[in-house]
XYZ file of N, CA and C in Angstrom:
219
model
N -9.684 -7.699 -24.525
C -9.214 -6.263 -25.018
C -9.998 -5.225 -24.641
N -9.429 -4.164 -25.266
C -10.035 -2.955 -25.000
C -9.072 -2.132 -24.338
N -9.474 -0.650 -24.168
C -8.353 -0.114 -23.434
C -8.203 0.104 -21.873
N -7.086 -0.155 -21.480
C -7.128 -0.194 -19.958
C -6.781 1.572 -19.433
N -7.712 1.922 -18.723
C -7.866 3.275 -18.147
C -7.636 3.107 -16.620
N -6.664 3.959 -16.199
C -6.268 4.206 -14.654
C -6.204 5.642 -14.348
N -6.611 5.708 -13.072
C -6.385 6.924 -12.297
C -5.057 6.736 -11.238
N -4.133 7.401 -11.126
C -3.200 7.424 -10.149
C -2.927 8.284 -9.160
N -2.731 8.016 -8.193
C -2.590 9.023 -6.881
C -1.333 8.660 -6.261
N -0.132 9.856 -6.122
C 1.211 9.633 -5.812
C 1.265 10.460 -4.811
N 1.411 10.020 -3.456
C 1.686 10.923 -2.486
C 2.826 10.585 -1.278
N 2.986 11.710 -0.201
C 3.964 11.194 0.515
C 3.075 10.659 1.447
N 3.400 9.473 2.187
C 2.808 8.596 3.392
C 2.808 9.339 4.448
N 1.968 10.343 4.737
C 1.900 11.182 6.202
C 2.773 12.314 6.271
N 3.776 12.167 7.284
C 5.183 13.025 7.407
C 6.290 12.053 7.450
N 6.091 10.869 6.989
C 7.112 10.227 6.970
C 8.108 10.507 5.476
N 9.212 9.675 5.061
C 9.807 9.786 4.062
C 9.487 8.743 2.884
N 8.283 8.428 3.180
C 7.916 7.098 2.033
C 7.103 7.760 1.262
N 7.007 7.182 0.049
C 5.777 7.566 -1.180
C 4.740 6.517 -1.018
N 3.499 6.635 -1.418
C 2.379 5.929 -1.674
C 1.880 6.187 -3.012
N 1.561 4.895 -3.645
C 1.060 4.988 -5.245
C -0.054 4.313 -5.103
N -1.171 5.041 -5.496
C -2.491 4.021 -5.660
C -3.165 4.120 -7.092
N -3.715 3.060 -7.396
C -4.207 3.225 -8.810
C -5.735 2.641 -8.746
N -6.576 3.253 -9.446
C -7.806 2.710 -9.800
C -8.336 3.041 -11.040
N -9.488 2.246 -11.091
C -10.030 2.170 -12.691
C -11.080 3.392 -12.802
N -11.635 3.312 -14.058
C -12.558 4.379 -14.280
C -13.954 4.255 -13.361
N -14.210 3.527 -12.658
C -15.241 3.308 -11.713
C -14.830 3.477 -10.297
N -13.418 3.697 -10.112
C -12.867 3.947 -8.663
C -12.602 2.835 -8.105
N -12.541 1.633 -8.520
C -12.030 0.377 -7.803
C -10.741 0.294 -8.068
N -9.893 0.169 -6.712
C -8.646 0.057 -6.617
C -8.068 -1.251 -7.272
N -7.077 -0.640 -8.244
C -6.435 -1.684 -8.945
C -4.802 -2.046 -8.627
N -4.629 -1.584 -7.428
C -3.080 -1.604 -7.106
C -2.733 -0.641 -6.101
N -1.600 -1.074 -5.420
C -1.000 0.107 -4.278
C 0.390 -0.257 -4.069
N 1.012 0.659 -3.582
C 2.627 0.452 -3.442
C 2.940 1.528 -2.316
N 3.700 0.838 -1.539
C 4.236 2.136 -0.363
C 5.717 1.729 -0.260
N 6.617 2.908 -0.660
C 8.173 2.244 -0.617
C 8.498 3.529 0.529
N 9.330 2.686 1.463
C 9.688 3.537 2.608
C 11.172 4.402 2.285
N 11.623 5.256 2.784
C 13.082 5.724 2.926
C 13.212 6.178 1.561
N 12.353 7.087 0.732
C 12.967 7.427 -0.487
C 12.861 8.949 -0.509
N 11.959 9.723 0.332
C 12.215 11.153 0.399
C 13.153 11.598 1.111
N 13.904 12.586 0.561
C 14.891 13.437 1.290
C 14.398 14.787 1.432
N 14.352 15.217 2.813
C 13.540 16.397 3.061
C 14.897 17.576 2.438
N 14.141 18.701 1.582
C 14.996 19.676 1.223
C 15.792 19.477 0.042
N 15.418 18.061 -0.633
C 16.236 18.104 -1.940
C 15.275 17.960 -3.229
N 15.522 18.168 -4.244
C 14.790 18.140 -5.388
C 14.839 16.611 -5.558
N 14.033 16.139 -6.215
C 13.780 14.616 -6.521
C 12.949 14.693 -7.805
N 13.319 13.596 -8.826
C 12.605 13.141 -9.817
C 11.757 11.878 -9.697
N 10.444 11.981 -9.717
C 9.904 10.984 -9.737
C 8.915 10.727 -10.982
N 8.691 9.450 -11.365
C 8.331 8.988 -12.417
C 7.442 7.680 -12.249
N 6.473 7.489 -12.731
C 5.722 6.034 -12.958
C 5.497 5.636 -14.444
N 5.794 4.419 -14.594
C 5.433 3.845 -15.723
C 4.210 2.601 -15.847
N 3.847 2.355 -16.786
C 2.726 1.257 -16.837
C 3.121 0.442 -18.135
N 3.595 -0.659 -18.196
C 3.815 -1.582 -19.586
C 2.770 -2.192 -19.967
N 2.837 -2.796 -21.191
C 1.533 -3.527 -21.848
C 1.113 -4.738 -21.115
N 1.842 -5.152 -20.060
C 1.403 -6.296 -19.160
C 0.963 -5.705 -18.030
N 0.498 -4.550 -17.698
C 0.053 -3.689 -16.678
C 0.941 -3.734 -15.184
N 2.084 -3.764 -15.784
C 3.107 -3.662 -14.511
C 3.570 -2.236 -14.481
N 3.413 -1.810 -13.304
C 3.473 -0.295 -12.726
C 4.650 -0.309 -12.087
N 5.511 0.732 -12.415
C 6.715 0.995 -11.749
C 7.298 2.094 -11.541
N 7.314 2.217 -10.090
C 7.669 3.662 -9.302
C 9.263 3.905 -9.337
N 9.696 4.986 -10.025
C 10.953 5.322 -10.224
C 11.250 6.747 -9.393
N 12.591 6.905 -8.566
C 12.942 8.082 -7.883
C 14.493 8.246 -8.490
N 14.534 9.555 -8.887
C 15.746 9.759 -9.609
C 16.516 8.705 -10.469
N 15.757 8.195 -11.431
C 15.810 7.334 -12.230
C 15.993 5.723 -11.860
N 15.940 5.445 -10.697
C 15.809 4.169 -10.196
C 14.860 3.498 -9.902
N 14.449 2.394 -10.190
C 13.141 1.675 -9.738
C 13.110 1.537 -8.133
N 12.091 2.080 -7.680
C 11.813 1.632 -6.358
C 10.814 0.411 -5.680
N 10.305 0.141 -6.811
C 8.975 -0.611 -6.363
C 8.153 -0.887 -7.572
N 7.227 -1.901 -7.696
C 6.452 -2.180 -8.771
C 5.064 -2.785 -8.176
N 4.346 -3.127 -9.118
C 3.170 -3.765 -8.664
C 2.236 -4.205 -10.278
N 1.694 -5.366 -10.182
C 0.639 -5.590 -11.373
C -0.603 -4.910 -11.064
N -1.320 -4.106 -11.934
C -2.599 -3.624 -11.768
C -3.608 -4.939 -12.111
N -4.687 -4.980 -11.348
C -5.571 -6.086 -11.568
C -6.712 -5.459 -12.423
């Protein structure tokens, strides 16, 4: 049991149109990562969100649509 604490980093992958999501625990150990290609449209406003459910499933959304997920370890 206990509280699950994660730190997230969401960034553009280089100069590509890909998004990279990385998570780590409080000690800095990686708990998961995801790179999704072809989701950024240059010059266009976009809504990006990340959720984590009670089963530690991390989901990345772009403009309301799920574009990828992973389970934190």
